[in-house]
Short mmCIF file of C-alpha atoms and ligand atoms in Angstrom, two decimals:
data_model
loop_
_atom_site.label_atom_id
_atom_site.label_comp_id
_atom_site.label_asym_id
_atom_site.label_seq_id
_atom_site.Cartn_x
_atom_site.Cartn_y
_atom_site.Cartn_z
CA MET L 390 -128.05 147.02 -42.10
CA LYS L 391 -128.68 150.71 -41.46
CA ARG L 392 -126.35 152.43 -44.01
CA LYS L 393 -123.27 151.77 -45.94
CA PRO L 394 -120.09 152.48 -44.03
CA ASN L 395 -116.95 154.42 -45.11
CA VAL L 396 -114.14 151.92 -45.09
CA ALA L 397 -110.39 152.39 -44.94
CA VAL L 398 -107.83 149.76 -45.63
CA VAL L 399 -104.43 150.52 -44.04
CA GLY L 400 -101.52 148.70 -45.47
CA ALA L 401 -103.46 148.34 -48.80
CA THR L 402 -100.39 147.63 -50.84
CA GLY L 403 -99.15 144.66 -48.77
CA VAL L 404 -99.86 140.95 -48.99
CA VAL L 405 -102.79 141.00 -46.52
CA GLY L 406 -103.90 144.42 -47.64
CA THR L 407 -104.35 143.42 -51.25
CA THR L 408 -106.24 140.37 -50.08
CA PHE L 409 -108.50 142.54 -47.89
CA LEU L 410 -109.57 144.16 -51.14
CA LYS L 411 -110.00 140.84 -52.98
CA VAL L 412 -112.18 139.47 -50.17
CA LEU L 413 -114.17 142.71 -49.82
CA GLU L 414 -114.93 142.55 -53.55
CA GLU L 415 -115.76 138.82 -53.60
CA ARG L 416 -118.09 139.16 -50.55
CA ASN L 417 -119.67 142.27 -52.01
CA PHE L 418 -118.97 144.15 -48.78
CA PRO L 419 -121.12 147.27 -48.85
CA PHE L 420 -119.42 150.67 -48.61
CA GLU L 421 -119.96 154.39 -49.36
CA ASN L 422 -116.42 155.58 -49.64
CA LEU L 423 -113.25 153.49 -49.68
CA TYR L 424 -109.84 154.91 -48.64
CA LEU L 425 -106.62 153.06 -49.33
CA MET L 426 -103.60 153.93 -47.08
CA ALA L 427 -100.05 152.79 -46.93
CA SER L 428 -96.69 154.38 -46.38
CA SER L 429 -95.29 157.38 -48.11
CA ARG L 430 -93.51 154.92 -50.50
CA SER L 431 -96.84 153.98 -51.98
CA ALA L 432 -98.62 157.41 -51.88
CA GLY L 433 -100.15 158.18 -55.30
CA LYS L 434 -100.03 154.66 -56.45
CA GLU L 435 -103.20 153.61 -58.37
CA VAL L 436 -105.24 150.48 -57.32
CA LYS L 437 -108.24 149.21 -59.15
CA PHE L 438 -111.20 148.01 -57.09
CA LYS L 439 -114.59 147.03 -58.51
CA GLY L 440 -113.80 148.71 -61.84
CA LYS L 441 -112.82 152.03 -60.26
CA THR L 442 -109.34 153.46 -59.70
CA TYR L 443 -108.35 154.45 -56.20
CA ILE L 444 -105.17 156.43 -55.29
CA VAL L 445 -103.24 155.22 -52.32
CA GLU L 446 -102.70 157.89 -49.75
CA GLU L 447 -100.09 158.20 -47.11
CA LEU L 448 -101.15 157.16 -43.66
CA THR L 449 -100.83 160.23 -41.38
CA GLU L 450 -102.20 161.45 -38.03
CA HIS L 451 -104.86 163.29 -40.10
CA SER L 452 -106.05 160.27 -42.12
CA PHE L 453 -108.96 159.67 -39.80
CA ASP L 454 -110.16 163.33 -39.67
CA LYS L 455 -112.65 162.40 -42.52
CA PRO L 456 -115.65 160.23 -41.56
CA ILE L 457 -114.56 156.61 -41.52
CA ASP L 458 -116.57 153.81 -39.86
CA ILE L 459 -114.46 150.74 -40.22
CA ALA L 460 -110.66 150.52 -40.81
CA LEU L 461 -108.86 147.24 -41.60
CA PHE L 462 -105.38 147.42 -40.57
CA SER L 463 -102.49 145.29 -41.77
CA ALA L 464 -99.36 147.44 -41.77
CA GLY L 465 -97.21 146.04 -38.96
CA GLY L 466 -97.29 146.34 -35.26
CA GLY L 467 -95.60 149.67 -35.08
CA THR L 468 -98.13 151.29 -37.38
CA SER L 469 -101.03 149.83 -35.53
CA ALA L 470 -99.53 150.89 -32.21
CA LYS L 471 -99.44 154.51 -33.35
CA PHE L 472 -102.36 154.79 -35.60
CA ALA L 473 -105.14 152.46 -34.32
CA PRO L 474 -105.75 154.57 -31.18
CA ILE L 475 -105.85 157.71 -33.38
CA ALA L 476 -108.48 156.10 -35.56
CA ALA L 477 -110.47 154.77 -32.59
CA ALA L 478 -110.41 158.23 -30.97
CA HIS L 479 -112.09 159.54 -34.14
CA GLY L 480 -114.92 156.98 -33.76
CA VAL L 481 -113.50 154.50 -36.24
CA THR L 482 -113.83 150.82 -35.37
CA VAL L 483 -110.41 149.21 -36.22
CA VAL L 484 -109.97 145.59 -37.10
CA ASP L 485 -106.34 145.14 -36.53
CA ASN L 486 -104.32 142.24 -38.07
CA SER L 487 -101.13 143.00 -36.19
CA SER L 488 -100.15 141.43 -32.88
CA GLN L 489 -99.97 144.83 -31.24
CA TRP L 490 -103.33 144.83 -29.44
CA ARG L 491 -104.25 141.14 -29.21
CA MET L 492 -103.47 140.54 -25.57
CA GLU L 493 -104.83 143.86 -24.27
CA LYS L 494 -107.68 143.32 -21.81
CA ASP L 495 -110.04 145.77 -23.34
CA VAL L 496 -109.39 144.45 -26.88
CA PRO L 497 -111.52 141.54 -28.13
CA LEU L 498 -109.61 138.83 -30.06
CA VAL L 499 -112.08 137.36 -32.40
CA VAL L 500 -112.52 134.35 -34.71
CA PRO L 501 -116.14 134.75 -35.87
CA GLU L 502 -116.92 130.99 -35.92
CA VAL L 503 -115.64 130.76 -32.36
CA ASN L 504 -116.29 133.97 -30.26
CA PRO L 505 -118.38 136.37 -32.29
CA GLN L 506 -120.09 137.62 -29.02
CA ASP L 507 -116.75 139.33 -27.98
CA ILE L 508 -117.12 141.79 -30.86
CA SER L 509 -119.80 143.64 -28.89
CA TRP L 510 -117.55 144.77 -26.05
CA ASN L 511 -114.95 146.43 -28.32
CA LYS L 512 -113.81 150.01 -27.46
CA GLY L 513 -112.73 150.96 -30.91
CA ILE L 514 -110.10 148.25 -31.60
CA ILE L 515 -110.81 144.55 -32.41
CA ALA L 516 -107.80 142.28 -32.85
CA ASN L 517 -107.57 139.74 -35.58
CA PRO L 518 -105.65 136.66 -34.14
CA ASN L 519 -102.34 135.37 -35.43
CA CYS L 520 -102.86 133.26 -38.66
CA SER L 521 -101.83 130.01 -37.14
CA THR L 522 -104.09 130.55 -34.12
CA ILE L 523 -107.18 131.30 -36.27
CA GLN L 524 -107.22 127.96 -38.11
CA ALA L 525 -106.51 126.10 -34.84
CA MET L 526 -109.40 127.85 -33.10
CA VAL L 527 -111.94 126.86 -35.77
CA ALA L 528 -110.76 123.21 -35.30
CA LEU L 529 -110.59 123.25 -31.51
CA LYS L 530 -113.87 125.13 -30.60
CA PRO L 531 -116.20 122.21 -31.37
CA LEU L 532 -113.93 119.86 -29.34
CA GLN L 533 -113.87 122.26 -26.43
CA ASP L 534 -117.74 122.57 -26.42
CA LYS L 535 -118.33 118.87 -26.62
CA TYR L 536 -115.54 117.17 -24.80
CA GLY L 537 -113.51 119.79 -22.91
CA ILE L 538 -109.81 120.32 -23.65
CA LYS L 539 -107.04 119.48 -21.21
CA ARG L 540 -103.88 119.92 -23.28
CA VAL L 541 -102.89 120.98 -26.82
CA VAL L 542 -99.55 120.51 -28.64
CA TYR L 543 -99.15 122.55 -31.92
CA SER L 544 -96.49 121.78 -34.52
CA THR L 545 -96.86 124.16 -37.50
CA TYR L 546 -95.59 124.20 -41.03
CA GLN L 547 -96.03 127.79 -42.03
CA ALA L 548 -96.02 129.50 -45.52
CA VAL L 549 -93.72 132.29 -46.45
CA SER L 550 -96.67 134.61 -47.41
CA GLY L 551 -97.01 135.03 -43.66
CA SER L 552 -93.85 137.06 -43.76
CA GLY L 553 -95.31 139.49 -46.36
CA MET L 554 -93.65 140.45 -49.57
CA LYS L 555 -90.13 139.84 -48.08
CA GLY L 556 -90.89 136.26 -47.34
CA ILE L 557 -92.21 135.63 -50.86
CA HIS L 558 -89.08 137.35 -52.21
CA ASP L 559 -86.74 134.99 -50.30
CA LEU L 560 -88.43 131.81 -51.38
CA LYS L 561 -88.77 132.86 -55.02
CA ASN L 562 -85.11 133.95 -55.19
CA GLY L 563 -84.00 130.87 -53.31
CA LEU L 564 -85.86 128.56 -55.78
CA ALA L 565 -84.14 130.43 -58.59
CA GLY L 566 -80.76 129.61 -56.91
CA ASP L 567 -80.10 132.97 -55.33
CA ASP L 568 -79.94 133.14 -51.61
CA SER L 569 -77.52 136.05 -51.44
CA HIS L 570 -79.98 138.81 -50.48
CA LEU L 571 -82.32 137.42 -47.81
CA GLN L 572 -84.98 139.93 -46.69
CA ALA L 573 -87.14 138.00 -44.29
CA TYR L 574 -85.19 135.06 -42.75
CA ALA L 575 -81.95 134.36 -40.97
CA HIS L 576 -81.27 131.40 -43.36
CA PRO L 577 -82.20 130.29 -46.82
CA ILE L 578 -85.82 129.07 -46.87
CA ALA L 579 -85.62 127.17 -50.19
CA GLY L 580 -84.99 123.52 -49.43
CA ASN L 581 -85.14 124.26 -45.67
CA CYS L 582 -87.37 124.21 -42.57
CA LEU L 583 -86.72 127.11 -40.18
CA PRO L 584 -87.80 126.48 -36.54
CA HIS L 585 -87.72 130.33 -36.09
CA ILE L 586 -90.83 132.46 -36.60
CA ASP L 587 -90.64 135.93 -35.21
CA VAL L 588 -88.04 136.67 -32.54
CA PHE L 589 -86.68 134.36 -29.81
CA LEU L 590 -87.72 135.18 -26.22
CA ASP L 591 -86.03 134.73 -22.89
CA ASN L 592 -87.94 131.49 -22.29
CA GLY L 593 -86.56 129.76 -25.37
CA TYR L 594 -89.82 130.02 -27.36
CA THR L 595 -90.30 132.22 -30.28
CA LYS L 596 -92.86 135.11 -30.16
CA GLU L 597 -94.98 133.16 -32.71
CA GLU L 598 -95.09 130.17 -30.39
CA MET L 599 -96.11 132.33 -27.42
CA LYS L 600 -98.76 134.03 -29.62
CA MET L 601 -100.37 130.68 -30.34
CA ILE L 602 -100.26 129.76 -26.59
CA ASN L 603 -101.57 133.03 -25.24
CA GLU L 604 -104.20 133.54 -27.95
CA THR L 605 -105.58 130.09 -27.53
CA HIS L 606 -106.30 130.88 -23.82
CA LYS L 607 -107.90 134.20 -24.69
CA ILE L 608 -110.17 133.05 -27.57
CA LEU L 609 -111.24 129.82 -25.90
CA GLY L 610 -111.73 131.74 -22.60
CA ASP L 611 -109.85 129.11 -20.58
CA ASP L 612 -106.43 129.71 -19.08
CA ASP L 613 -106.30 126.24 -17.62
CA ILE L 614 -105.86 124.54 -20.94
CA LYS L 615 -102.24 123.41 -21.24
CA VAL L 616 -100.73 124.51 -24.53
CA THR L 617 -97.29 124.19 -26.12
CA ALA L 618 -96.10 124.94 -29.64
CA THR L 619 -93.32 124.58 -32.10
CA THR L 620 -93.72 126.87 -35.10
CA VAL L 621 -91.73 126.24 -38.31
CA ARG L 622 -91.37 128.18 -41.56
CA VAL L 623 -91.44 125.80 -44.62
CA PRO L 624 -90.74 126.50 -48.29
CA VAL L 625 -94.46 126.80 -49.19
CA PHE L 626 -95.91 130.00 -50.65
CA ASP L 627 -99.53 129.80 -49.32
CA SER L 628 -101.36 128.11 -46.47
CA HIS L 629 -100.24 126.97 -43.12
CA SER L 630 -100.40 123.31 -42.24
CA GLU L 631 -100.58 122.24 -38.53
CA SER L 632 -100.25 119.04 -36.68
CA ILE L 633 -102.47 119.46 -33.61
CA ASN L 634 -102.39 116.93 -30.72
CA VAL L 635 -105.33 117.36 -28.34
CA GLU L 636 -105.96 115.73 -25.00
CA LEU L 637 -109.74 115.94 -24.22
CA GLU L 638 -111.42 115.85 -20.87
CA LYS L 639 -114.07 113.30 -21.83
CA PRO L 640 -113.83 109.98 -23.67
CA PHE L 641 -115.06 109.97 -27.33
CA ALA L 642 -115.77 107.78 -30.32
CA LEU L 643 -113.66 108.77 -33.25
CA SER L 644 -116.56 108.63 -35.62
CA ASP L 645 -118.39 111.20 -33.48
CA ILE L 646 -115.47 113.58 -33.71
CA VAL L 647 -115.40 113.26 -37.54
CA GLU L 648 -119.15 113.92 -37.56
CA LEU L 649 -118.66 116.90 -35.21
CA PHE L 650 -116.14 118.45 -37.55
CA ARG L 651 -118.37 117.84 -40.52
CA ASN L 652 -121.17 119.79 -38.88
CA SER L 653 -119.09 122.71 -37.46
CA PRO L 654 -118.94 126.17 -39.22
CA GLY L 655 -115.91 126.89 -41.39
CA ILE L 656 -114.63 123.27 -41.43
CA VAL L 657 -114.20 120.97 -44.38
CA VAL L 658 -113.24 117.39 -43.49
CA GLN L 659 -110.80 115.82 -45.97
CA ASP L 660 -110.02 112.41 -44.52
CA ASP L 661 -109.87 109.31 -46.76
CA VAL L 662 -106.40 107.92 -46.42
CA GLU L 663 -107.25 104.89 -48.52
CA HIS L 664 -107.38 107.28 -51.46
CA ASN L 665 -104.59 109.57 -50.30
CA VAL L 666 -107.06 112.25 -49.27
CA TYR L 667 -105.96 114.69 -46.63
CA PRO L 668 -105.68 118.49 -46.45
CA LEU L 669 -102.91 119.99 -48.63
CA ALA L 670 -101.53 123.52 -48.61
CA ARG L 671 -101.82 123.94 -52.32
CA ASP L 672 -105.46 122.92 -52.37
CA ALA L 673 -106.35 125.22 -49.48
CA ALA L 674 -104.74 128.21 -51.06
CA GLY L 675 -107.26 130.79 -52.36
CA THR L 676 -110.14 129.51 -50.24
CA ASP L 677 -111.70 130.52 -46.92
CA GLU L 678 -112.29 127.19 -45.18
CA VAL L 679 -110.34 125.33 -42.59
CA TYR L 680 -109.57 121.74 -43.77
CA ILE L 681 -109.18 118.87 -41.31
CA GLY L 682 -107.82 115.46 -42.01
CA ARG L 683 -105.65 112.53 -40.62
CA ILE L 684 -108.15 112.38 -37.72
CA ARG L 685 -106.88 109.60 -35.44
CA ARG L 686 -106.66 108.50 -31.89
CA ASP L 687 -103.54 109.28 -29.93
CA PHE L 688 -103.01 105.99 -28.25
CA SER L 689 -100.25 107.31 -25.91
CA VAL L 690 -102.77 109.14 -23.60
CA ASP L 691 -106.36 108.81 -22.42
CA ASN L 692 -108.80 110.71 -24.68
CA GLY L 693 -106.12 111.99 -27.15
CA ILE L 694 -106.54 112.81 -30.82
CA ASN L 695 -104.24 113.89 -33.64
CA ILE L 696 -105.48 116.09 -36.47
CA TRP L 697 -103.86 117.77 -39.51
CA VAL L 698 -105.30 121.28 -40.10
CA VAL L 699 -104.62 123.40 -43.15
CA ALA L 700 -105.95 126.80 -44.23
CA ASP L 701 -104.94 129.68 -46.39
CA ASN L 702 -103.04 131.93 -43.95
CA ILE L 703 -103.63 135.16 -45.82
CA ARG L 704 -107.38 134.54 -46.38
CA LYS L 705 -108.91 132.77 -43.35
CA GLY L 706 -105.68 133.41 -41.38
CA ALA L 707 -105.93 137.22 -41.95
CA ALA L 708 -108.05 138.99 -44.51
CA THR L 709 -111.13 136.81 -44.57
CA ASN L 710 -111.30 136.58 -40.82
CA ALA L 711 -111.05 140.44 -40.53
CA VAL L 712 -113.71 140.96 -43.21
CA GLN L 713 -115.95 138.44 -41.40
CA ILE L 714 -115.62 140.58 -38.28
CA ALA L 715 -116.35 143.77 -40.28
CA GLU L 716 -119.43 142.09 -41.61
CA GLN L 717 -120.73 141.65 -38.07
CA LEU L 718 -119.92 145.38 -37.34
CA LEU L 719 -122.36 146.38 -40.16
CA GLU L 720 -125.27 145.46 -37.86
CA SER L 721 -124.31 147.93 -35.23
CA LEU L 722 -123.42 150.96 -37.47
CA PRO L 723 -124.91 154.18 -36.04
CA ASP L 724 -127.36 155.95 -38.45
P1 A2P Y 112 -95.87 150.20 -48.41
O1 A2P Y 112 -96.13 149.30 -49.54
O2 A2P Y 112 -96.07 151.68 -48.80
O3 A2P Y 112 -94.52 149.92 -47.75
P2 A2P Y 112 -96.29 143.48 -46.34
O4 A2P Y 112 -95.94 143.05 -44.98
O5 A2P Y 112 -97.16 142.51 -47.02
O6 A2P Y 112 -95.11 143.73 -47.26
O7 A2P Y 112 -97.21 144.80 -46.28
C1 A2P Y 112 -97.02 145.82 -45.37
C2 A2P Y 112 -98.06 146.94 -45.64
O8 A2P Y 112 -97.95 147.86 -44.62
C3 A2P Y 112 -97.81 147.69 -46.98
O9 A2P Y 112 -99.04 148.13 -47.42
C4 A2P Y 112 -96.98 148.83 -46.43
O10 A2P Y 112 -96.95 149.98 -47.26
C5 A2P Y 112 -97.63 149.17 -45.12
N1 A2P Y 112 -96.77 149.96 -44.26
C6 A2P Y 112 -95.57 149.61 -43.75
N2 A2P Y 112 -95.11 150.57 -42.95
C7 A2P Y 112 -96.13 151.47 -42.91
C8 A2P Y 112 -96.22 152.78 -42.34
N3 A2P Y 112 -95.20 153.28 -41.56
N4 A2P Y 112 -97.30 153.59 -42.47
C9 A2P Y 112 -98.28 153.07 -43.29
N5 A2P Y 112 -98.26 151.85 -43.96
C10 A2P Y 112 -97.19 151.18 -43.78
#
């Protein structure tokens, strides 16, 4: 590392933003100056970080006039659409957690365990993938490398923290018996499963489902993989759970796949059904690993497997993944 960067966190008061700070602190991310930015609603708010008090500033067109090297954005697509290019034009490298830039040709979409090499061709904006996609990629990459992937079927069970403070509000109030002022969802989430994440598109899929499909192609670098998805919001506060059905190109021994997962970066295998051991959302919460269990052959096709994949959607699915990208950027900081 050449020198310590000046770092900005945009959306510092949100669910992902506050976790950016937690993860930066835990991983002892080096920095010279730290700037916390949010909307005018939060301007002046005090935030403690590493024993020091920082004042949240309003994000404006002039926020990047000061020297900033790396900006971690999680303030919604509209904010990223407007401000990430302004930051990039000032020489800032933006790691953006919104969906705004993910499918742009000249924006790398990166999961550090999967395609770290793509970071090098960024032109000022690097996109952090969708939370559900990130954990799926960590699981699928070793399978792709060893066996090739023909087809993937995702069924997700996603936590309300993925909808930010509003989602947490709806579940908390719903559990307390009050569904009268829903902020995030079209229906009560307490005691429910909502097959509706993000908006519905003309093709009948939700935008979340299409994100998983399109981002899988981009990150694995193979548009020929057939992918479909059903994404569901469930009354869980933290961690997304996913059933992933994969049809591989080549035959396999199940024990080799378990071994492959055990030896792959970022993965913890939890698969001992005799003792009721399999990944659980509550256990994954607060951690950075991707947990895989229920590893079993899909007897209905040639070379098929089913896996159950769980990860903390705010940490590995958002903040930790972005900070891992930022850690790699440290190596290429100009003097
Ligand atoms: P604020 O707290 O001032 O509204 P979440 O989705 O978890 O609720 O968090 C959204 C984050 O994005 C918050 O930090 C929020 O700030 C920030 N944000 C939302 N809209 C804007 C905006 N127009 N400009 C800057 N930050 C924004």
